[in-house]
Short mmCIF file of C-alpha atoms in Angstrom, two decimals:
data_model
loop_
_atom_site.label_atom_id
_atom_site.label_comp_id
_atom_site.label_asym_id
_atom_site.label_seq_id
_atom_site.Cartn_x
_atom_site.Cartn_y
_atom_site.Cartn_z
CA UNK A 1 -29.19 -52.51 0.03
CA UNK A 2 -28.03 -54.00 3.67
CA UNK A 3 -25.51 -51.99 5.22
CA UNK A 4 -21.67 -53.31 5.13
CA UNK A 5 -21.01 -54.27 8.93
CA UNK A 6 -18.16 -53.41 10.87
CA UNK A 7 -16.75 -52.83 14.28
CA UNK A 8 -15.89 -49.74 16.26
CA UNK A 9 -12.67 -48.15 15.83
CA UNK A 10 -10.36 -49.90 18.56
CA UNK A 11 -11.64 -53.21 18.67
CA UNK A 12 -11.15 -56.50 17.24
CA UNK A 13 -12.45 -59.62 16.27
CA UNK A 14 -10.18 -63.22 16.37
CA UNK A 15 -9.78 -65.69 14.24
CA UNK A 16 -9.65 -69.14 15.90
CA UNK A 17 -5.94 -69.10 15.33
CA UNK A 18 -5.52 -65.85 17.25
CA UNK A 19 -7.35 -66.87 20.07
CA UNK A 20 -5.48 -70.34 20.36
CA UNK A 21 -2.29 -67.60 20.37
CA UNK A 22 -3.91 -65.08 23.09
CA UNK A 23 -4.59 -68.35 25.21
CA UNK A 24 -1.26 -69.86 25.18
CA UNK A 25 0.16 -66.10 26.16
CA UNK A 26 -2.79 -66.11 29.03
CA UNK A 27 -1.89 -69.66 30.13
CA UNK A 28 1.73 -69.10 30.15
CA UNK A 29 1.05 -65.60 32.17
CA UNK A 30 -1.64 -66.95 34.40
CA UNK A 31 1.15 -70.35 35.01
CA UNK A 32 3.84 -67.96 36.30
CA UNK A 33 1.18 -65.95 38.72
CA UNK A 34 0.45 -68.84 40.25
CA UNK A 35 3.93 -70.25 40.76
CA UNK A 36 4.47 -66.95 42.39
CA UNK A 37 1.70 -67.11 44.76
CA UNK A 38 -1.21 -64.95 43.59
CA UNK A 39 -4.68 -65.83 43.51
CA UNK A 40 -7.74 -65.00 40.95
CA UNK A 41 -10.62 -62.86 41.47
CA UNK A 42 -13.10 -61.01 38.80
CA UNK A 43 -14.76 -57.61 38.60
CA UNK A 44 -17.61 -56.38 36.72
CA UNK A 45 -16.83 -54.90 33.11
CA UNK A 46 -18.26 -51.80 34.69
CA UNK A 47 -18.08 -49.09 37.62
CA UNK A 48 -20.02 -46.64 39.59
CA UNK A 49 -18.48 -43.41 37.43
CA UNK A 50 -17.92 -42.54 41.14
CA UNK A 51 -15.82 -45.47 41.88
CA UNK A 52 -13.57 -44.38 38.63
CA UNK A 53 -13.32 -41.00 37.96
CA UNK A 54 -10.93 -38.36 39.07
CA UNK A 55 -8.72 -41.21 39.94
CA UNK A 56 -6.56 -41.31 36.65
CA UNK A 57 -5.75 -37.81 36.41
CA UNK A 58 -7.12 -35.42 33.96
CA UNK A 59 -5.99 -37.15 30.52
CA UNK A 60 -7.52 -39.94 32.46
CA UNK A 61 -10.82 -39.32 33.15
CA UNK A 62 -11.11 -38.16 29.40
CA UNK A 63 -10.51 -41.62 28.02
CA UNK A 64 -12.91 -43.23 30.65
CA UNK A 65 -16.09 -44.32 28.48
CA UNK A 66 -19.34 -43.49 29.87
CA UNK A 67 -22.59 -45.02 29.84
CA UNK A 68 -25.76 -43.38 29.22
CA UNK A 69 -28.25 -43.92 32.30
CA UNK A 70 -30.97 -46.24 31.12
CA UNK A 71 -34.49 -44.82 29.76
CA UNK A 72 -35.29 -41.17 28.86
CA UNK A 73 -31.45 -40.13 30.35
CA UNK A 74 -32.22 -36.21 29.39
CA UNK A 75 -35.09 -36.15 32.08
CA UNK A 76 -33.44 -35.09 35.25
CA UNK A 77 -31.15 -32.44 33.32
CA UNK A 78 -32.15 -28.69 33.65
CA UNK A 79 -33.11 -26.51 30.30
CA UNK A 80 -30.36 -24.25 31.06
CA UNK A 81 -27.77 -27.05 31.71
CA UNK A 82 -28.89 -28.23 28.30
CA UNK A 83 -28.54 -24.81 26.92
CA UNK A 84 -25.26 -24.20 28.42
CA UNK A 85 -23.68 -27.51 26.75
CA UNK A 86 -21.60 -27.42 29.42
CA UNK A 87 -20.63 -31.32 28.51
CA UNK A 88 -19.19 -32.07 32.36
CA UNK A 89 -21.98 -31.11 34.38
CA UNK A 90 -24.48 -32.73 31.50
CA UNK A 91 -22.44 -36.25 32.07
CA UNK A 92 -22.86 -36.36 36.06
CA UNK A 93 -26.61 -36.25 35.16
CA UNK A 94 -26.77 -38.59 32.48
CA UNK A 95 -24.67 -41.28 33.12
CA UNK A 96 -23.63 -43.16 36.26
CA UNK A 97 -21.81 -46.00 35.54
CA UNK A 98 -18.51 -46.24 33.32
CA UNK A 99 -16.64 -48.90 32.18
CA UNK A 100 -13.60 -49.93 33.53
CA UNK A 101 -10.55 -47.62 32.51
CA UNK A 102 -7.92 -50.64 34.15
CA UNK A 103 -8.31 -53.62 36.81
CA UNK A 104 -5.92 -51.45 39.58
CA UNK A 105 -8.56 -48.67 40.75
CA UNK A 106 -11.86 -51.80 40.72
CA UNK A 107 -9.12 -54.36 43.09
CA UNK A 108 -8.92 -51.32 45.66
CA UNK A 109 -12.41 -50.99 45.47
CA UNK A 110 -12.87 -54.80 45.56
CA UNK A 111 -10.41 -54.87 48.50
CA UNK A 112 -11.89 -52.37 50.51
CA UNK A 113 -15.38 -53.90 50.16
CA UNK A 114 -14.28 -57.61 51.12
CA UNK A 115 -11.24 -56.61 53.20
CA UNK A 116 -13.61 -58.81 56.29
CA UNK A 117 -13.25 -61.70 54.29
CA UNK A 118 -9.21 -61.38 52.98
CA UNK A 119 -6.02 -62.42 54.39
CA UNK A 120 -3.47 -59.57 54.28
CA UNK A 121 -0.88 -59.77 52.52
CA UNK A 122 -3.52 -60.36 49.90
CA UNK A 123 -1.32 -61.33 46.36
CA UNK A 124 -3.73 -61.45 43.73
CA UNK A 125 -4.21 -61.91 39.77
CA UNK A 126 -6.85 -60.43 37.20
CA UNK A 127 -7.42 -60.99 33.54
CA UNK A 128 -9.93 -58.96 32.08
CA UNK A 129 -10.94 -56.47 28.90
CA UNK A 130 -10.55 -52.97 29.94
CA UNK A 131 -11.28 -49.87 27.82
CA UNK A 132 -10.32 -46.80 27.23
CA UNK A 133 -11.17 -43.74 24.37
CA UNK A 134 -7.76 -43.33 22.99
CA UNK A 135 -6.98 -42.82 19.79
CA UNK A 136 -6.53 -46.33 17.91
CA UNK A 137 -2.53 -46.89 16.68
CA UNK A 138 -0.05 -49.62 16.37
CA UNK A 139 -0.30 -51.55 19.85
CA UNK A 140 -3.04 -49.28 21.10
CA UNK A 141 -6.83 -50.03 21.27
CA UNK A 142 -9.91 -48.91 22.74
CA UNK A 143 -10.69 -52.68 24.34
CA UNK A 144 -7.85 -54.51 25.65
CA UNK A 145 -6.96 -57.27 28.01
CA UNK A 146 -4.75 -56.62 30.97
CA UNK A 147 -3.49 -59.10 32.98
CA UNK A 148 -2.47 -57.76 36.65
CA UNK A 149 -0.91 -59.05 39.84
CA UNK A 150 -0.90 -57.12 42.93
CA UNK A 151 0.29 -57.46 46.69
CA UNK A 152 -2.11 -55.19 49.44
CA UNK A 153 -0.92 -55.27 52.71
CA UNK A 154 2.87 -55.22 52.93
CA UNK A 155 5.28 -52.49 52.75
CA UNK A 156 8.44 -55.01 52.51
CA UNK A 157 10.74 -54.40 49.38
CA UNK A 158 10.63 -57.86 48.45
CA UNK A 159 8.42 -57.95 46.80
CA UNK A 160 9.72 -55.30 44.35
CA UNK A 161 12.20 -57.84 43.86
CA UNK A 162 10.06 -60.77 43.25
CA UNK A 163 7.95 -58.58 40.59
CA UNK A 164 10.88 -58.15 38.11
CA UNK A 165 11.81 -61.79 38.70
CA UNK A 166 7.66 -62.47 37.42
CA UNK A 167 8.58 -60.48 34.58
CA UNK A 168 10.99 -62.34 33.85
CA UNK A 169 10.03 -65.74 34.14
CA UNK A 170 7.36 -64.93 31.86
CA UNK A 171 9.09 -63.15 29.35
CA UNK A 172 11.33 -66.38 29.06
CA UNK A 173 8.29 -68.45 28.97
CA UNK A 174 7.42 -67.03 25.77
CA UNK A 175 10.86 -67.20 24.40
CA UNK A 176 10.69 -62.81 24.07
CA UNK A 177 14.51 -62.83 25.74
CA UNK A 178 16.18 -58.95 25.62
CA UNK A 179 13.23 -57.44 27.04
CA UNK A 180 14.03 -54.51 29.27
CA UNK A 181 12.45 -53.61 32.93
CA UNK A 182 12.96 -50.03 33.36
CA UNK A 183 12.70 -49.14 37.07
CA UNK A 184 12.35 -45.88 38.40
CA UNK A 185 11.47 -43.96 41.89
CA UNK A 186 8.31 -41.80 42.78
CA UNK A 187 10.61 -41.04 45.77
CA UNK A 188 13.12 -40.28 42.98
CA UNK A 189 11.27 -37.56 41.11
CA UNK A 190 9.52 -36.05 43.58
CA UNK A 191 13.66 -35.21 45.52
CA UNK A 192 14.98 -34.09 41.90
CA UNK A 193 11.77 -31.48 41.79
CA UNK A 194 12.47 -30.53 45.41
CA UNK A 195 16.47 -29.63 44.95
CA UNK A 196 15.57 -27.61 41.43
CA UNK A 197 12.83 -25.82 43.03
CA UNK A 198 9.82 -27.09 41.38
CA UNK A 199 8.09 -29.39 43.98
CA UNK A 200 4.62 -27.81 43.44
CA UNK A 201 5.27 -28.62 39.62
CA UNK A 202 6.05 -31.89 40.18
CA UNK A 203 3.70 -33.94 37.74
CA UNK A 204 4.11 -31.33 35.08
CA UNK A 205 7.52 -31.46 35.37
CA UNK A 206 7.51 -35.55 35.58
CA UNK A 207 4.91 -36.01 32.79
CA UNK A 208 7.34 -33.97 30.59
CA UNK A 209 10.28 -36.17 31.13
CA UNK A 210 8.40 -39.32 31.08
CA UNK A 211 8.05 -38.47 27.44
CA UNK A 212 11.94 -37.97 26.29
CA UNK A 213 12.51 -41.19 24.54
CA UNK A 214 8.97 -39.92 22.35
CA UNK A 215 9.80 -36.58 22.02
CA UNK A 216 13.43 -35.81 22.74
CA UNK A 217 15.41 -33.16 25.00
CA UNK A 218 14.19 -30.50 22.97
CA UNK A 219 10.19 -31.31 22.80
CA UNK A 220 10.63 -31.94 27.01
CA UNK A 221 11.84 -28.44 27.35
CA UNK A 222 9.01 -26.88 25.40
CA UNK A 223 6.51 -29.24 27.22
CA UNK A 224 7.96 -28.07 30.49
CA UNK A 225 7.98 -24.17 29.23
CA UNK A 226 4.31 -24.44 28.52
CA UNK A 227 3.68 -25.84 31.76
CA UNK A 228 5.47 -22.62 33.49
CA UNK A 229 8.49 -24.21 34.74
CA UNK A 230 11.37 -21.65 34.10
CA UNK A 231 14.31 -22.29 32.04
CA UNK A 232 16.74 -21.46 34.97
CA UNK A 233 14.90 -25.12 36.53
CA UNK A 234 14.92 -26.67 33.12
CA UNK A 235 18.47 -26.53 32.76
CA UNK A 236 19.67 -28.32 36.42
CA UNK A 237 17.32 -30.91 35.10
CA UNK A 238 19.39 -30.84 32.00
CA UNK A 239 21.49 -33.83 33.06
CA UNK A 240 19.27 -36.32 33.01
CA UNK A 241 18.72 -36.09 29.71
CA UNK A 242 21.67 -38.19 29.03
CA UNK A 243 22.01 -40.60 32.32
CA UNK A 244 23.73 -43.05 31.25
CA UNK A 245 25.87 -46.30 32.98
CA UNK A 246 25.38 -49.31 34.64
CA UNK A 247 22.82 -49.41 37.39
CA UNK A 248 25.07 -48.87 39.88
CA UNK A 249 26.77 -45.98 38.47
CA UNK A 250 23.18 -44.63 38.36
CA UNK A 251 22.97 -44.92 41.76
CA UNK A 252 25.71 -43.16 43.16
CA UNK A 253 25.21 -39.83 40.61
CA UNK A 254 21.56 -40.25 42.18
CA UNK A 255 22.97 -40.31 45.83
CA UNK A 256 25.51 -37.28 44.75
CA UNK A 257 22.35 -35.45 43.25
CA UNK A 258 19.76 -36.05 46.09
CA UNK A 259 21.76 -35.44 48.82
CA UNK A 260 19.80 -32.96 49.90
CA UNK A 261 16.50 -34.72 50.02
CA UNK A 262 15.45 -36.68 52.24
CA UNK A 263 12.72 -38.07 50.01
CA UNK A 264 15.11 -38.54 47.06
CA UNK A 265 17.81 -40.18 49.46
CA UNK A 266 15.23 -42.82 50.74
CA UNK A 267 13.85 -42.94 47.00
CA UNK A 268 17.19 -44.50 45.81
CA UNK A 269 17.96 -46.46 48.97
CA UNK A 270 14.62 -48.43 47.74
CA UNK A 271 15.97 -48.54 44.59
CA UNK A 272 19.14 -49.61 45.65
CA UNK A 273 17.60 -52.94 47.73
CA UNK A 274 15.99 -53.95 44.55
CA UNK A 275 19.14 -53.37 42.25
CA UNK A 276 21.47 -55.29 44.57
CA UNK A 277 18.91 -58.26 45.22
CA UNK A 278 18.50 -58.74 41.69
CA UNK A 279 22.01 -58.35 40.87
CA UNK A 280 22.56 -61.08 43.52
CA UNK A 281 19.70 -63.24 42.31
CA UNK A 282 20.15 -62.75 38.40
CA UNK A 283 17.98 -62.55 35.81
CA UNK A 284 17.22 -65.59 32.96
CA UNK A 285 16.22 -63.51 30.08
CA UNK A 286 15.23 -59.84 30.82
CA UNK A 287 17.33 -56.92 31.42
CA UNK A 288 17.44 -54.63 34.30
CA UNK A 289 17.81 -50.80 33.98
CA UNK A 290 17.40 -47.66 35.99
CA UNK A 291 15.60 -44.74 33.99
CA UNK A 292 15.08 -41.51 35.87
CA UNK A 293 12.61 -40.52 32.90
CA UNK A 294 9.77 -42.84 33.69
CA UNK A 295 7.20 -41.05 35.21
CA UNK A 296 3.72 -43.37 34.75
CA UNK A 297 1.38 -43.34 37.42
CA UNK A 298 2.14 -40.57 39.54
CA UNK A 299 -1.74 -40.08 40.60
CA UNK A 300 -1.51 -43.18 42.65
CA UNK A 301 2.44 -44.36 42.62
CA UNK A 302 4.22 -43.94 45.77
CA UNK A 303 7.66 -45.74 45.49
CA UNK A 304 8.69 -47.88 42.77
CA UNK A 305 7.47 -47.23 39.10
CA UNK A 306 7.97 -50.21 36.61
CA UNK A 307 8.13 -50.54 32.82
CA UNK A 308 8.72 -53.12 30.41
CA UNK A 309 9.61 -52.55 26.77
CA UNK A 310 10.22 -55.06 23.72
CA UNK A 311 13.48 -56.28 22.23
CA UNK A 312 15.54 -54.08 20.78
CA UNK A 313 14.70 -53.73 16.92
CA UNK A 314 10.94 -53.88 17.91
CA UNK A 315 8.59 -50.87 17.36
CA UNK A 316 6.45 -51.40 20.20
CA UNK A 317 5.79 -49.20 23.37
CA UNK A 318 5.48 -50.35 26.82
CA UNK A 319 4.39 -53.99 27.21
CA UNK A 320 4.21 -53.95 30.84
CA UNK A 321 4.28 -51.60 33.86
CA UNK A 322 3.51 -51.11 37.50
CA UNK A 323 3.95 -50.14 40.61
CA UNK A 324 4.24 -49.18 44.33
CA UNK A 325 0.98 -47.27 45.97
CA UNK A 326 1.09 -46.69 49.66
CA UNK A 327 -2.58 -45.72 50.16
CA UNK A 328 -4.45 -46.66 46.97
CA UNK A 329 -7.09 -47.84 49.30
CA UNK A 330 -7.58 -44.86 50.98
CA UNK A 331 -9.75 -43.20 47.90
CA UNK A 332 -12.50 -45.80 49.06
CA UNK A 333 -11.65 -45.24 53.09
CA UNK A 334 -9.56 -48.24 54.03
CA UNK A 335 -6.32 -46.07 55.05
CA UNK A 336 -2.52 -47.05 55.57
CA UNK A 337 -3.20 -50.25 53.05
CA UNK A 338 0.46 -50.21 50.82
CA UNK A 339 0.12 -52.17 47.88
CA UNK A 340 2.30 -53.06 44.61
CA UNK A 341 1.37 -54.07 41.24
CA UNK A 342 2.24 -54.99 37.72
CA UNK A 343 0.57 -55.30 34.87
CA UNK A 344 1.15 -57.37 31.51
CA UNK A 345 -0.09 -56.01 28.18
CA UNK A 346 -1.51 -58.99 26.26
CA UNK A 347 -2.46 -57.33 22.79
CA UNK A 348 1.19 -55.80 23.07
CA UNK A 349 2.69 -58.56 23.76
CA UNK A 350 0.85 -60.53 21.29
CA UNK A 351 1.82 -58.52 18.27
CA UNK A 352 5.71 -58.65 19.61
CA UNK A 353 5.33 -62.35 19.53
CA UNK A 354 3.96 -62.41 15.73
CA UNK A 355 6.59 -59.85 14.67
CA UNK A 356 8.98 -61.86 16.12
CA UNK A 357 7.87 -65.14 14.48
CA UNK A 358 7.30 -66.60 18.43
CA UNK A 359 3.91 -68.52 18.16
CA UNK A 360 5.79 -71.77 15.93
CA UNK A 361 4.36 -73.88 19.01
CA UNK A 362 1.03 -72.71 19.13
CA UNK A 363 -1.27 -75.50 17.73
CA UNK A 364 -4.84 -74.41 16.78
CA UNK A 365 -7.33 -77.17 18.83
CA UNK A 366 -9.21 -79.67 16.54
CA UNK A 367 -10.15 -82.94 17.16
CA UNK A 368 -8.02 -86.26 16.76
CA UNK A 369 -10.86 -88.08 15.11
CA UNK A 370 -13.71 -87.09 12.44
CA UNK A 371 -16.33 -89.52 12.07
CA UNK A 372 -17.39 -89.38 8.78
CA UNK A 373 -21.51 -88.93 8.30
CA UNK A 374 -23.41 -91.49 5.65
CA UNK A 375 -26.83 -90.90 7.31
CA UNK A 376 -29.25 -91.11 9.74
CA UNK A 377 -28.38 -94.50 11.14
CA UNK A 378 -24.74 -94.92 10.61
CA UNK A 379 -24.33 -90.96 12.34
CA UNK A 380 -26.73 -92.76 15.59
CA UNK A 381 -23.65 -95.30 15.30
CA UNK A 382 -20.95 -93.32 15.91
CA UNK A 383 -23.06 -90.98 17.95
CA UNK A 384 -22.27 -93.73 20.51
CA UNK A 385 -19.19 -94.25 20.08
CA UNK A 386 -18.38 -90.00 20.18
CA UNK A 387 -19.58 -90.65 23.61
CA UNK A 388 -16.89 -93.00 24.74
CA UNK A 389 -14.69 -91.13 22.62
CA UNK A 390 -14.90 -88.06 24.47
CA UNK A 391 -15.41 -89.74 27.94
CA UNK A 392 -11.48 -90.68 27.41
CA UNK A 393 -10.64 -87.26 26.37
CA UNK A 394 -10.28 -88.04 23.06
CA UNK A 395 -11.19 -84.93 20.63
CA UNK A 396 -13.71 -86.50 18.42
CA UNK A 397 -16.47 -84.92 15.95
CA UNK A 398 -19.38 -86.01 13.81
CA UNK A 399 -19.50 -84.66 10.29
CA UNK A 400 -22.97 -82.79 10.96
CA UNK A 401 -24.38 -83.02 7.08
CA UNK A 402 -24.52 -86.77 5.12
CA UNK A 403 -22.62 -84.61 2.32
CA UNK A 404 -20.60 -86.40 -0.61
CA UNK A 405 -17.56 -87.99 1.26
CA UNK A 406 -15.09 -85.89 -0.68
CA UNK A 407 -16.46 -82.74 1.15
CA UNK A 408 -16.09 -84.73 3.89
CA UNK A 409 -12.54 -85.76 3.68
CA UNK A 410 -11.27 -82.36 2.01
CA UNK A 411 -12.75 -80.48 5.57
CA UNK A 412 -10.58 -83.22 7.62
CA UNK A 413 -7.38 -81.97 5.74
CA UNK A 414 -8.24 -78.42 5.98
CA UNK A 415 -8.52 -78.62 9.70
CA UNK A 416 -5.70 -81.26 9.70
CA UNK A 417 -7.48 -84.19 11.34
CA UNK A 418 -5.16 -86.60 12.07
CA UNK A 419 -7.98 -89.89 11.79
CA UNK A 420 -11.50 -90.15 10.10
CA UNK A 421 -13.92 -92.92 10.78
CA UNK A 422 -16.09 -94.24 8.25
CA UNK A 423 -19.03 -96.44 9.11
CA UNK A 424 -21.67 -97.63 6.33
CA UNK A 425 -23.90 -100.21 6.82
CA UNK A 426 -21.50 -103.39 6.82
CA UNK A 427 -19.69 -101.74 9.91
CA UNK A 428 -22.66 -100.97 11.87
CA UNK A 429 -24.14 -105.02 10.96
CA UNK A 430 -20.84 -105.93 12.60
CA UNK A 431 -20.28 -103.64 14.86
CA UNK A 432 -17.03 -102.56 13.55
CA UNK A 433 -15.26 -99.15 12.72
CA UNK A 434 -12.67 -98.59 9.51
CA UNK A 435 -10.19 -96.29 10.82
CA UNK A 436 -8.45 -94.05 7.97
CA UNK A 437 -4.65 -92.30 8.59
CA UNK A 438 -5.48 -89.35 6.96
CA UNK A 439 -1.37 -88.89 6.84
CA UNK A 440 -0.45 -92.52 5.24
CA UNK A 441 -4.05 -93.29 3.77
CA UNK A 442 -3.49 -96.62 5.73
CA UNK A 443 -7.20 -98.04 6.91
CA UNK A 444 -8.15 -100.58 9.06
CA UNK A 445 -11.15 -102.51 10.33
CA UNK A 446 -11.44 -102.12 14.59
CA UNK A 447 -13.69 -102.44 16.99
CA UNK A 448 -14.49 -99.54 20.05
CA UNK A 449 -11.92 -100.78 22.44
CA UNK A 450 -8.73 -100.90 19.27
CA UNK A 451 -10.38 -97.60 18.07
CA UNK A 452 -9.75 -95.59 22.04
CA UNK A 453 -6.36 -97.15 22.16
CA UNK A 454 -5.18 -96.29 18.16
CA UNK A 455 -5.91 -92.80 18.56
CA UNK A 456 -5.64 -92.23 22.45
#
């Protein structure tokens, strides 16, 4: 008996009508990119392993999947590596090449490799499947599309500004209004760590209270415990487990807190530019909020740290995030390049809209016209006429079987085919065309020329 086929855990296949979906959410995204500027380019599905790893942090590197070296892959490895199973050493040997973990780490490489040929600032846009081995969930899969823009080669706070208008604009493109755009500080964190005393804890102690809205105040403290951070630190942190107000209140407790730090001071001056600019500006849709919690990215984040979450009511994590990097370039020798980026979540984003009853516009393509199929001659027929058809970009299809015309007619209201065509042998003698309304059931007899112009 043939085994049942299936996929990996992770991954998906779509329907027609999902991918007309996922292509109006690409098209609106990949509309508001360039409207702001930004420019396409394309990297390979996969990396040297060299290129990738050790770049993501520890968690990170772990979810980057491998692949084996072509041919007999065990050759080159030593008995007593093989003995050892000592899994990290065996996977330098074995496998060179990985595939991409997300489209930030592959644009520094791509920068740094055609920086001859780019003009700084360089604002750029990428669309592409990236993967990583998580654990599948609700909104979380092992292949996924990400669709990035980044700046490389200014430092100016601008475009902070301009990134959480992009968010934004698209947001209210796809009618998702009440999103939020947390914004946080690398600056930020790293002064709060200095003034408690735990700077050379400082992504323990960030990772920690990135997760508070996950785990609470309580599971933050435990996480930090474990990590050695004493409970004497823990509990001048303790505040900012319930920062609350408006932005600006934020701001001056942060001022009062990091007075101290120089870091932290220049963290929320940043912060402060983009708050007051936006404030100024306003906002169409989204909402605009200060969270000292978010901690993402800290491997490669300099400056400002972005995150986007769904609606309230919606049980969805991040759908977008970002950020500033000051020398992301410099892993791949091409120092003192500052960069920003966001990044949109497509399969999140996707499953907000369908939760949220959002895709009511999407229309699934089909063509305008079916051409019904009697046989060999009467198909040659309107074979010719497809041609003109389509040459005034007209969506028009021949029936490919001479089945019974029922079968015909029932697959034209399935796939909701506005006209159908029938030609027998009296309309080819004449050179004629009945045209049928499959909505009225009117027909009529035309020729070519009334046929383009009643269904153009």
């Amino acid at each position: 008996m043939a085994q049942k086929p299936s996929i990996p855990k992770g991954t998906r296949d779509f329907s027609p009508t999902e991918v007309a979906k996922r292509n109006y959410i690409f098209s609106t995204i990949k509309e508001v990119f360039e409207t702001y500027g930004f420019q396409p380019i394309e990297t390979p599905s996969f990396e040297n392993s060299s290129t990738l790893m050790g770049k993501y942090g520890e968690e990170g590197d772990r979810l980057i999947f491998k692949i084996l070296n072509s041919g007999d892959f065990l050759k080159k490895v030593e008995d007593d590596l093989l003995i050892s199973k000592d899994s990290i050493k065996i996977t330098s040997k074995i496998s060179e090449k990985a595939l991409r973990y997300d489209l930030t780490v592959p644009f520094a490489r791509y920068v740094v490799q055609h920086q001859n040929e780019i003009e700084f600032p360089f604002k750029r846009y990428q669309m592409q499947p990236v993967w990583r081995a998580d654990r599948p969930q609700k909104g979380r899969f092992r292949e996924f599309y990400q669709c990035d823009a980044d700046v490389v080669g200014s430092k100016g706070l601008w475009q902070e500004v301009e990134f959480v208008q992009l968010y934004d604009a698209v947001f209210s493109k796809l009618k998702l209004t009440g999103t939020t755009i947390k914004l946080n500080n690398r600056k930020i964190l790293a002064g709060i760590a200095e003034i408690i005393g735990a700077k050379d804890k400082l992504i323990d102690f960030t990772v920690a209270l990135d997760k508070l809205d996950k785990i609470g105040a309580e599971g933050v403290t435990k996480e930090m415990l474990d990590k050695g951070i004493s409970e004497a630190t823990i509990q001048k942190v303790e505040p900012l487990f319930n920062f609350k107000g408006s932005n600006q209140e934020k701001l001056k407790q942060l001022q009062q807190l990091l007075t101290t730090s120089e870091e932290g001071t220049k963290g929320v001056e940043d912060l402060k530019f983009i708050v007051d600019n936006i404030e100024m500006l306003g906002l169409q849709t989204a909402n605009l909020d200060i969270d000292v919690t978010l901690a993402r990215g800290l491997n490669y984040y300099t400056g400002a740290i972005y995150e986007v979450t769904a609606p309230q009511g919606v049980k969805m994590g991040s759908i977008g995030g970002g950020g500033r990097y000051d020398d992301l370039t410099g892993i791949f020798g091409l120092k003192d390049m500052s960069g920003v980026g966001i990044s949109f979540g497509l399969d999140r984003i996707y499953l907000v809209l369908e939760e949220l009853n959002l895709f009511d516009a999407v229309e699934l393509p089909k063509p305008k016209v079916l051409f019904i199929n009697f046989g060999e001659k009467e198909a040659a027929f309107c074979m010719k006429a497809l041609v003109t058809l389509r040459k005034n970009h007209i969506k028009s299809e021949l029936y490919p079987d001479a089945a019974k015309m029922k079968k015909q007619l029932n697959y034209a209201n399935r796939r909701q085919i506005p006209y159908v065509v029938l030609v027998g042998a009296s309309e080819v003698e004449n050179n004629k065309y009945t045209l049928k309304n499959m909505q009225t059931g009117e027909q009529q007899v035309c020729t070519l020329k009334e046929l383009l112009e009643i269904t153009s």
